[in-house]
N, CA, C and O atoms as a MOPAC input file, in Angstrom:
PM7 MOZYME 1SCF
protein

 N     95.80900 1   -71.02900 1    16.64700 1
 C     95.48600 1   -70.78900 1    18.04000 1
 C     96.78200 1   -70.59900 1    18.81500 1
 O     97.69900 1   -71.41300 1    18.71000 1
 N     96.85600 1   -69.53800 1    19.58300 1
 C     98.05800 1   -69.21200 1    20.34200 1
 C     97.98100 1   -69.80000 1    21.74500 1
 O     96.93000 1   -69.76900 1    22.38500 1
 N     99.08500 1   -70.32800 1    22.20700 1
 C     99.22700 1   -70.77300 1    23.58500 1
 C    100.61600 1   -70.34700 1    24.03500 1
 O    101.52300 1   -70.18500 1    23.21900 1
 N    100.77200 1   -70.16800 1    25.33100 1
 C    102.04100 1   -69.75500 1    25.88800 1
 C    102.71700 1   -70.95100 1    26.54100 1
 O    102.08500 1   -71.68900 1    27.29600 1
 N    103.98500 1   -71.14200 1    26.25500 1
 C    104.77300 1   -72.18200 1    26.89600 1
 C    105.74100 1   -71.45700 1    27.81900 1
 O    106.87800 1   -71.17400 1    27.44100 1
 N    105.28900 1   -71.16200 1    29.01800 1
 C    106.01700 1   -70.34600 1    29.97500 1
 C    107.42400 1   -70.88000 1    30.21000 1
 O    107.61100 1   -72.06200 1    30.49800 1
 N    108.41100 1   -69.99700 1    30.08300 1
 C    109.79600 1   -70.38700 1    30.30200 1
 C    110.54000 1   -70.74500 1    29.03300 1
 O    111.74900 1   -70.97300 1    29.06600 1
 N    109.83400 1   -70.79800 1    27.91200 1
 C    110.44500 1   -71.15100 1    26.63700 1
 C    110.03800 1   -70.14500 1    25.56300 1
 O    108.99600 1   -69.49800 1    25.65700 1
 N    110.87300 1   -70.03200 1    24.55700 1
 C    110.51100 1   -69.26600 1    23.36800 1
 C    110.47900 1   -70.25400 1    22.20900 1
 O    111.48600 1   -70.88500 1    21.88700 1
 N    109.32500 1   -70.37900 1    21.59500 1
 C    109.13100 1   -71.36100 1    20.52800 1
 C    108.78500 1   -70.62800 1    19.24200 1
 O    107.88200 1   -69.79100 1    19.21800 1
 N    109.51200 1   -70.94800 1    18.16800 1
 C    109.20300 1   -70.37500 1    16.85600 1
 C    108.73300 1   -71.50200 1    15.95300 1
 O    109.33500 1   -72.57500 1    15.90600 1
 N    107.64700 1   -71.24000 1    15.23700 1
 C    107.08100 1   -72.25100 1    14.35000 1
 C    106.94200 1   -71.69700 1    12.94100 1
 O    106.95700 1   -70.48600 1    12.71900 1
 N    106.80800 1   -72.61700 1    12.00000 1
 C    106.52700 1   -72.27400 1    10.60200 1
 C    105.40700 1   -73.17500 1    10.12200 1
 O    105.21100 1   -74.27700 1    10.63300 1
 N    104.67600 1   -72.68600 1     9.13000 1
 C    103.60500 1   -73.47700 1     8.54700 1
 C    102.27700 1   -73.18200 1     9.20400 1
 O    102.17600 1   -72.38200 1    10.13400 1
 N    101.25800 1   -73.85600 1     8.69000 1
 C     99.90200 1   -73.66700 1     9.20600 1
 C     99.24300 1   -75.02400 1     9.38600 1
 O     99.57200 1   -75.98600 1     8.69200 1
 N     98.31700 1   -75.08700 1    10.32000 1
 C     97.54000 1   -76.30700 1    10.51500 1
 C     98.41000 1   -77.51700 1    10.79000 1
 O     99.34200 1   -77.45000 1    11.59100 1
 N     98.10400 1   -78.63200 1    10.12000 1
 C     98.84900 1   -79.87500 1    10.32500 1
 C    100.29000 1   -79.78700 1     9.84800 1
 O    101.12000 1   -80.61200 1    10.23100 1
 N    100.60100 1   -78.79000 1     9.01000 1
 C    101.96300 1   -78.63500 1     8.50000 1
 C    102.84200 1   -77.78600 1     9.41100 1
 O    104.02600 1   -77.60400 1     9.12500 1
 N    102.28400 1   -77.26200 1    10.50600 1
 C    103.06600 1   -76.41400 1    11.41600 1
 C    104.14700 1   -77.24400 1    12.09300 1
 O    103.88600 1   -78.33600 1    12.59600 1
 N    105.37100 1   -76.70700 1    12.09700 1
 C    106.51700 1   -77.38500 1    12.69600 1
 C    107.27400 1   -76.40700 1    13.58200 1
 O    107.31200 1   -75.20800 1    13.30600 1
 N    107.87500 1   -76.92600 1    14.64500 1
 C    108.75200 1   -76.11900 1    15.48900 1
 C    110.07900 1   -75.98700 1    14.76400 1
 O    110.69800 1   -76.99000 1    14.40800 1
 N    110.52500 1   -74.74500 1    14.54100 1
 C    111.80500 1   -74.52400 1    13.86900 1
 C    112.89900 1   -74.15700 1    14.86100 1
 O    114.08000 1   -74.36600 1    14.58300 1
 N    112.52300 1   -73.61100 1    16.01600 1
 C    113.51100 1   -73.36100 1    17.06300 1
 C    112.81300 1   -73.26000 1    18.40800 1
 O    111.65400 1   -72.86000 1    18.51100 1
 N    113.56600 1   -73.63700 1    19.43300 1
 C    113.04100 1   -73.56600 1    20.79000 1
 C    114.20400 1   -73.26000 1    21.71700 1
 O    115.20300 1   -73.97800 1    21.73700 1
 N    114.06400 1   -72.19100 1    22.48200 1
 C    115.09100 1   -71.79700 1    23.43600 1
 C    114.42700 1   -71.53800 1    24.78000 1
 O    113.20100 1   -71.48600 1    24.88600 1
 N    115.25100 1   -71.37900 1    25.79600 1
 C    114.72400 1   -70.92900 1    27.07600 1
 C    114.26300 1   -69.49000 1    26.90300 1
 O    114.66500 1   -68.82900 1    25.94600 1
 N    113.43500 1   -68.99500 1    27.80200 1
 C    112.88600 1   -67.64300 1    27.67800 1
 C    113.98500 1   -66.58800 1    27.61700 1
 O    113.79300 1   -65.53600 1    27.00700 1
 N    115.13900 1   -66.85400 1    28.24200 1
 C    116.25000 1   -65.89900 1    28.20300 1
 C    117.09800 1   -66.05200 1    26.93900 1
 O    118.19400 1   -65.49900 1    26.84300 1
 N    116.58100 1   -66.79900 1    25.98500 1
 C    117.18600 1   -67.06300 1    24.67100 1
 C    118.41900 1   -67.96900 1    24.71200 1
 O    119.13300 1   -68.08600 1    23.71600 1
 N    118.67000 1   -68.60400 1    25.84700 1
 C    119.76200 1   -69.57500 1    25.91600 1
 C    119.27800 1   -70.87500 1    25.28300 1
 O    118.11000 1   -71.23700 1    25.42400 1
 N    120.17400 1   -71.58200 1    24.58100 1
 C    119.75000 1   -72.82800 1    23.92700 1
 C    119.42400 1   -73.91700 1    24.94700 1
 O    119.93000 1   -73.92300 1    26.07000 1
 N    118.56800 1   -74.82900 1    24.51900 1
 C    118.25000 1   -75.98300 1    25.35500 1
 C    119.44800 1   -76.92300 1    25.38000 1
 O    120.16000 1   -77.05800 1    24.38600 1
 N    119.66300 1   -77.56100 1    26.50300 1
 C    120.72300 1   -78.54900 1    26.65000 1
 C    120.15300 1   -79.89800 1    26.22100 1
 O    119.23500 1   -80.41100 1    26.86100 1
 N    120.68600 1   -80.47800 1    25.14800 1
 C    120.16400 1   -81.74700 1    24.62500 1
 C    120.34800 1   -82.90700 1    25.60900 1
 O    119.67100 1   -83.92800 1    25.48800 1
 N    121.24800 1   -82.76300 1    26.57300 1
 C    121.48600 1   -83.82200 1    27.55200 1
 C    120.63100 1   -83.66200 1    28.80400 1
 O    120.74300 1   -84.45100 1    29.74300 1
 N    119.79500 1   -82.66300 1    28.81600 1
 C    118.96700 1   -82.37800 1    29.97900 1
 C    117.50800 1   -82.68800 1    29.65900 1
 O    117.06900 1   -82.53800 1    28.51800 1
 N    116.76200 1   -83.12100 1    30.67100 1
 C    115.32500 1   -83.33400 1    30.50700 1
 C    114.60500 1   -82.13200 1    31.09000 1
 O    115.00300 1   -81.60000 1    32.12600 1
 N    113.54700 1   -81.70900 1    30.42300 1
 C    112.76700 1   -80.56200 1    30.86500 1
 C    111.36000 1   -81.02000 1    31.22900 1
 O    110.75000 1   -81.81600 1    30.51600 1
 N    110.86200 1   -80.51400 1    32.33100 1
 C    109.50900 1   -80.81600 1    32.76700 1
 C    108.59300 1   -79.71900 1    32.24400 1
 O    108.79300 1   -78.54200 1    32.54100 1
 N    107.59700 1   -80.10300 1    31.47200 1
 C    106.65600 1   -79.14700 1    30.89700 1
 C    105.25500 1   -79.54500 1    31.34800 1
 O    104.85500 1   -80.70200 1    31.21700 1
 N    104.52300 1   -78.58500 1    31.87500 1
 C    103.15500 1   -78.84700 1    32.32800 1
 C    102.17200 1   -78.15600 1    31.39200 1
 O    102.37300 1   -77.00300 1    31.01000 1
 N    101.12500 1   -78.85500 1    31.03000 1
 C    100.04100 1   -78.26900 1    30.23400 1
 C     98.73000 1   -78.60200 1    30.93500 1
 O     98.64600 1   -79.57100 1    31.68900 1
 N     97.71900 1   -77.79600 1    30.68000 1
 C     96.43700 1   -78.08800 1    31.32300 1
 C     95.79200 1   -79.31300 1    30.66800 1
 O     96.14400 1   -79.70200 1    29.55400 1
 N     94.85400 1   -79.89900 1    31.37800 1
 C     94.24700 1   -81.15100 1    30.92800 1
 C     93.50200 1   -80.99400 1    29.60700 1
 O     93.47600 1   -81.92900 1    28.80600 1
 N     92.89900 1   -79.84000 1    29.36400 1
 C     92.17200 1   -79.60800 1    28.11600 1
 C     93.12700 1   -79.66500 1    26.92400 1
 O     92.85600 1   -80.35300 1    25.94000 1
 N     94.24900 1   -78.93800 1    27.01400 1
 C     95.21500 1   -78.94100 1    25.91600 1
 C     95.87600 1   -80.30800 1    25.75900 1
 O     96.13800 1   -80.74200 1    24.63700 1
 N     96.14800 1   -80.99000 1    26.87300 1
 C     96.79700 1   -82.30300 1    26.80900 1
 C     95.93900 1   -83.31700 1    26.06600 1
 O     96.46000 1   -84.26300 1    25.47600 1
 N     94.63200 1   -83.12400 1    26.09400 1
 C     93.72100 1   -84.05700 1    25.42300 1
 C     93.30600 1   -83.56700 1    24.04300 1
 O     92.38100 1   -84.12100 1    23.44900 1
 N     93.95900 1   -82.55500 1    23.53000 1
 C     93.85100 1   -82.04600 1    22.15500 1
 C     93.33600 1   -80.62600 1    22.06800 1
 O     93.32600 1   -80.06600 1    20.97200 1
 N     92.90800 1   -80.01300 1    23.15400 1
 C     92.47100 1   -78.61000 1    23.11000 1
 C     91.34500 1   -78.39500 1    22.12100 1
 O     91.39300 1   -77.45800 1    21.32400 1
 N     90.34000 1   -79.24000 1    22.15800 1
 C     89.22600 1   -79.10400 1    21.22200 1
 C     89.64100 1   -79.40300 1    19.79200 1
 O     89.17100 1   -78.75700 1    18.85600 1
 N     90.51400 1   -80.37300 1    19.62400 1
 C     91.04900 1   -80.82000 1    18.32700 1
 C     92.02400 1   -79.82200 1    17.70900 1
 O     92.38300 1   -79.97100 1    16.54100 1
 N     92.46200 1   -78.81000 1    18.45700 1
 C     93.45700 1   -77.86000 1    17.94700 1
 C     94.87900 1   -78.37400 1    18.16200 1
 O     95.80200 1   -77.92900 1    17.48000 1
 N     95.06800 1   -79.29900 1    19.09700 1
 C     96.41500 1   -79.76100 1    19.43900 1
 C     96.52500 1   -81.27900 1    19.33700 1
 O     96.96800 1   -81.94600 1    20.27200 1
 N     96.12100 1   -81.80700 1    18.20400 1
 C     96.16600 1   -83.25300 1    18.01200 1
 C     97.60600 1   -83.77200 1    18.01400 1
 O     97.85600 1   -84.88400 1    18.47900 1
 N     98.55800 1   -82.98000 1    17.49900 1
 C     99.95900 1   -83.40700 1    17.51700 1
 C    100.47400 1   -83.48600 1    18.94900 1
 O    101.22300 1   -84.40000 1    19.29300 1
 N    100.07300 1   -82.53000 1    19.78400 1
 C    100.47600 1   -82.57200 1    21.18800 1
 C     99.91400 1   -83.82600 1    21.84800 1
 O    100.62500 1   -84.52100 1    22.57400 1
 N     98.65500 1   -84.11100 1    21.59900 1
 C     98.03900 1   -85.31300 1    22.17700 1
 C     98.78000 1   -86.56600 1    21.72300 1
 O     99.08300 1   -87.44100 1    22.53400 1
 N     99.07100 1   -86.65200 1    20.42100 1
 C     99.78100 1   -87.82400 1    19.89600 1
 C    101.16300 1   -87.94800 1    20.54000 1
 O    101.60100 1   -89.04900 1    20.87300 1
 N    101.84200 1   -86.82000 1    20.71100 1
 C    103.16100 1   -86.84200 1    21.34700 1
 C    103.06000 1   -87.32600 1    22.79300 1
 O    103.85000 1   -88.16500 1    23.22600 1
 N    102.09500 1   -86.80100 1    23.53300 1
 C    101.95200 1   -87.16200 1    24.94700 1
 C    101.54800 1   -88.61800 1    25.13900 1
 O    101.77400 1   -89.18500 1    26.20800 1
 N    100.95700 1   -89.22800 1    24.12100 1
 C    100.55500 1   -90.63500 1    24.20600 1
 C    101.71800 1   -91.58900 1    23.94000 1
 O    101.59600 1   -92.79200 1    24.17200 1
 N    102.84600 1   -91.06200 1    23.45300 1
 C    104.01100 1   -91.90400 1    23.18300 1
 C    104.71000 1   -92.25300 1    24.50000 1
 O    104.83600 1   -91.39000 1    25.36800 1
 N    105.16700 1   -93.50400 1    24.66800 1
 C    105.81500 1   -93.90800 1    25.92700 1
 C    107.02100 1   -93.04400 1    26.29100 1
 O    107.22300 1   -92.73500 1    27.46500 1
 N    107.82700 1   -92.64700 1    25.29600 1
 C    109.02700 1   -91.86200 1    25.59600 1
 C    108.71900 1   -90.45100 1    26.09500 1
 O    109.60700 1   -89.77100 1    26.61100 1
 N    107.47600 1   -90.00700 1    25.94700 1
 C    107.09000 1   -88.69400 1    26.47800 1
 C    107.04000 1   -88.73200 1    28.00300 1
 O    107.13200 1   -87.69300 1    28.65700 1
 N    106.89500 1   -89.92900 1    28.56800 1
 C    106.84200 1   -90.09700 1    30.02000 1
 C    105.81600 1   -89.15400 1    30.63600 1
 O    106.08200 1   -88.49000 1    31.63800 1
 N    104.65200 1   -89.11000 1    30.02500 1
 C    103.58100 1   -88.20500 1    30.43800 1
 C    102.91000 1   -88.71000 1    31.71000 1
 O    102.57100 1   -89.88800 1    31.82300 1
 N    102.72700 1   -87.81100 1    32.65200 1
 C    102.02500 1   -88.12800 1    33.88800 1
 C    100.79200 1   -87.24400 1    33.95300 1
 O    100.90200 1   -86.01800 1    33.99200 1
 N     99.62300 1   -87.86000 1    33.96500 1
 C     98.39000 1   -87.09100 1    34.07300 1
 C     98.04000 1   -86.92300 1    35.53900 1
 O     97.88400 1   -87.89900 1    36.27200 1
 N     97.92000 1   -85.68600 1    35.95100 1
 C     97.54500 1   -85.39400 1    37.33200 1
 C     96.06200 1   -85.69900 1    37.48000 1
 O     95.28700 1   -85.40700 1    36.56900 1
 N     95.65000 1   -86.27500 1    38.59300 1
 C     94.23900 1   -86.64200 1    38.73000 1
 C     93.28700 1   -85.44900 1    38.82100 1
 O     92.08000 1   -85.61100 1    38.63800 1
 N     93.81000 1   -84.26400 1    39.09800 1
 C     92.94400 1   -83.08600 1    39.21200 1
 C     92.77800 1   -82.44600 1    37.84200 1
 O     93.76600 1   -82.10900 1    37.18900 1
 N     91.54700 1   -82.27700 1    37.40700 1
 C     91.26200 1   -81.61300 1    36.14600 1
 C     91.36800 1   -80.09600 1    36.33600 1
 O     91.03200 1   -79.58300 1    37.40300 1
 N     91.82900 1   -79.38100 1    35.31600 1
 C     91.97700 1   -77.93100 1    35.39000 1
 C     90.66900 1   -77.27900 1    35.81700 1
 O     90.65900 1   -76.40300 1    36.68200 1
 N     89.58100 1   -77.70200 1    35.21900 1
 C     88.26300 1   -77.12900 1    35.53100 1
 C     87.93600 1   -77.29200 1    37.01000 1
 O     87.48700 1   -76.35000 1    37.66300 1
 N     88.16500 1   -78.49400 1    37.53100 1
 C     87.87200 1   -78.75800 1    38.93700 1
 C     88.77700 1   -77.95100 1    39.86400 1
 O     88.33900 1   -77.49900 1    40.92100 1
 N     90.04200 1   -77.76900 1    39.47100 1
 C     90.96800 1   -76.97800 1    40.28600 1
 C     90.51000 1   -75.52800 1    40.36400 1
 O     90.56800 1   -74.91800 1    41.43200 1
 N     90.05600 1   -74.97200 1    39.24700 1
 C     89.56800 1   -73.58600 1    39.24700 1
 C     88.30200 1   -73.44900 1    40.08800 1
 O     88.17100 1   -72.50200 1    40.86300 1
 N     87.38200 1   -74.37800 1    39.93900 1
 C     86.14800 1   -74.33700 1    40.73200 1
 C     86.49000 1   -74.40800 1    42.21700 1
 O     85.94500 1   -73.64600 1    43.01500 1
 N     87.38100 1   -75.31100 1    42.59100 1
 C     87.78800 1   -75.44900 1    43.98300 1
 C     88.43400 1   -74.18500 1    44.52700 1
 O     88.18500 1   -73.78900 1    45.66600 1
 N     89.26800 1   -73.55300 1    43.70300 1
 C     89.93000 1   -72.31200 1    44.12800 1
 C     88.89800 1   -71.23400 1    44.43600 1
 O     88.95600 1   -70.59300 1    45.48500 1
 N     87.96400 1   -71.03800 1    43.52800 1
 C     86.96600 1   -69.98200 1    43.73700 1
 C     86.00400 1   -70.32000 1    44.87600 1
 O     85.49400 1   -69.41600 1    45.53600 1
 N     85.75400 1   -71.58700 1    45.11100 1
 C     84.91800 1   -71.96000 1    46.25200 1
 C     85.63600 1   -71.67200 1    47.57600 1
 O     85.00800 1   -71.25600 1    48.55000 1
 N     86.94100 1   -71.89600 1    47.60500 1
 C     87.70300 1   -71.64200 1    48.83200 1
 C     87.90600 1   -70.15500 1    49.09800 1
 O     87.87200 1   -69.72000 1    50.24900 1
 N     88.11600 1   -69.37300 1    48.04200 1
 C     88.46200 1   -67.96100 1    48.21200 1
 C     87.27700 1   -67.02000 1    48.07600 1
 O     87.40000 1   -65.82400 1    48.34000 1
 N     86.15300 1   -67.53900 1    47.67300 1
 C     84.93800 1   -66.73400 1    47.49400 1
 C     85.23300 1   -65.53100 1    46.60000 1
 O     86.21300 1   -65.52400 1    45.85600 1
 N     84.37400 1   -64.51700 1    46.68100 1
 C     84.58600 1   -63.30700 1    45.88600 1
 C     85.34600 1   -62.31400 1    46.74800 1
 O     84.88300 1   -61.94700 1    47.82700 1
 N     86.50500 1   -61.87800 1    46.28300 1
 C     87.30100 1   -60.90500 1    47.02300 1
 C     86.65900 1   -59.53600 1    46.88200 1
 O     86.44300 1   -58.84300 1    47.87600 1
 N     86.35900 1   -59.15100 1    45.67600 1
 C     85.63600 1   -57.90300 1    45.40700 1
 C     84.98600 1   -58.01900 1    44.03900 1
 O     85.45400 1   -58.75500 1    43.17000 1
 N     83.94200 1   -57.30600 1    43.87100 1
 C     83.24800 1   -57.33500 1    42.58100 1
 C     83.90900 1   -56.35100 1    41.63300 1
 O     84.36700 1   -55.28400 1    42.04100 1
 N     83.95100 1   -56.71900 1    40.38400 1
 C     84.48200 1   -55.83100 1    39.35600 1
 C     83.30500 1   -55.09300 1    38.75000 1
 O     82.37200 1   -55.70600 1    38.23000 1
 N     83.35500 1   -53.77300 1    38.82000 1
 C     82.25900 1   -52.96000 1    38.28300 1
 C     82.26500 1   -53.03700 1    36.76300 1
 O     83.31400 1   -52.93400 1    36.12700 1
 N     81.09900 1   -53.21700 1    36.20000 1
 C     80.97100 1   -53.25100 1    34.74100 1
 C     81.17200 1   -51.84900 1    34.19300 1
 O     80.59600 1   -50.88800 1    34.70400 1
 N     81.98000 1   -51.73300 1    33.16300 1
 C     82.20400 1   -50.42900 1    32.52700 1
 C     81.03300 1   -50.04500 1    31.63900 1
 O     80.74600 1   -48.86800 1    31.42600 1
 N     80.37200 1   -51.06000 1    31.13300 1
 C     79.21500 1   -50.82900 1    30.27300 1
 C     78.00900 1   -51.39700 1    31.00700 1
 O     78.04300 1   -52.55000 1    31.43700 1
 N     76.94600 1   -50.61900 1    31.16200 1
 C     75.76400 1   -51.15500 1    31.85500 1
 C     75.25800 1   -52.41500 1    31.15300 1
 O     75.09600 1   -52.43900 1    29.93300 1
 N     75.01600 1   -53.44200 1    31.93200 1
 C     74.53900 1   -54.70300 1    31.37800 1
 C     73.02200 1   -54.71200 1    31.34900 1
 O     72.37200 1   -54.28400 1    32.30200 1
 N     72.46700 1   -55.19800 1    30.26300 1
 C     71.01400 1   -55.31800 1    30.16300 1
 C     70.65700 1   -56.78900 1    30.21800 1
 O     71.39900 1   -57.64400 1    29.73300 1
 N     69.53800 1   -57.06400 1    30.80200 1
 C     69.08400 1   -58.44600 1    30.93100 1
 C     67.90900 1   -58.65200 1    29.99200 1
 O     66.92000 1   -57.92200 1    30.04200 1
 N     68.03000 1   -59.64900 1    29.14000 1
 C     66.93100 1   -59.96000 1    28.22000 1
 C     65.88100 1   -60.76200 1    28.96800 1
 O     66.20500 1   -61.66600 1    29.73900 1
 N     64.63300 1   -60.42500 1    28.73600 1
 C     63.53800 1   -61.12200 1    29.42200 1
 C     63.13000 1   -62.35000 1    28.65600 1
 O     62.22200 1   -63.06700 1    29.07700 1

């Protein structure tokens, strides 16, 4: 399963539980500074394992040294709130006529 870590370039090897990060740089390919801390945000679904696809991420975030802060707003609720506030700007016309099953 692919996910984007905006601002970073991550290369991995292996599959499934054997997948490991082999290199990680900033998006401009500059190396990470080992003496610097980086703030990384992930959505609540992925932070809680992404439907069991990201169990290693969940285990990492549960470690005290990860200094993980869970925001009280769930991703789903934030999206619902956004669309409720902004309503429909314009409808997107279907390219293929949709049929409704009775």
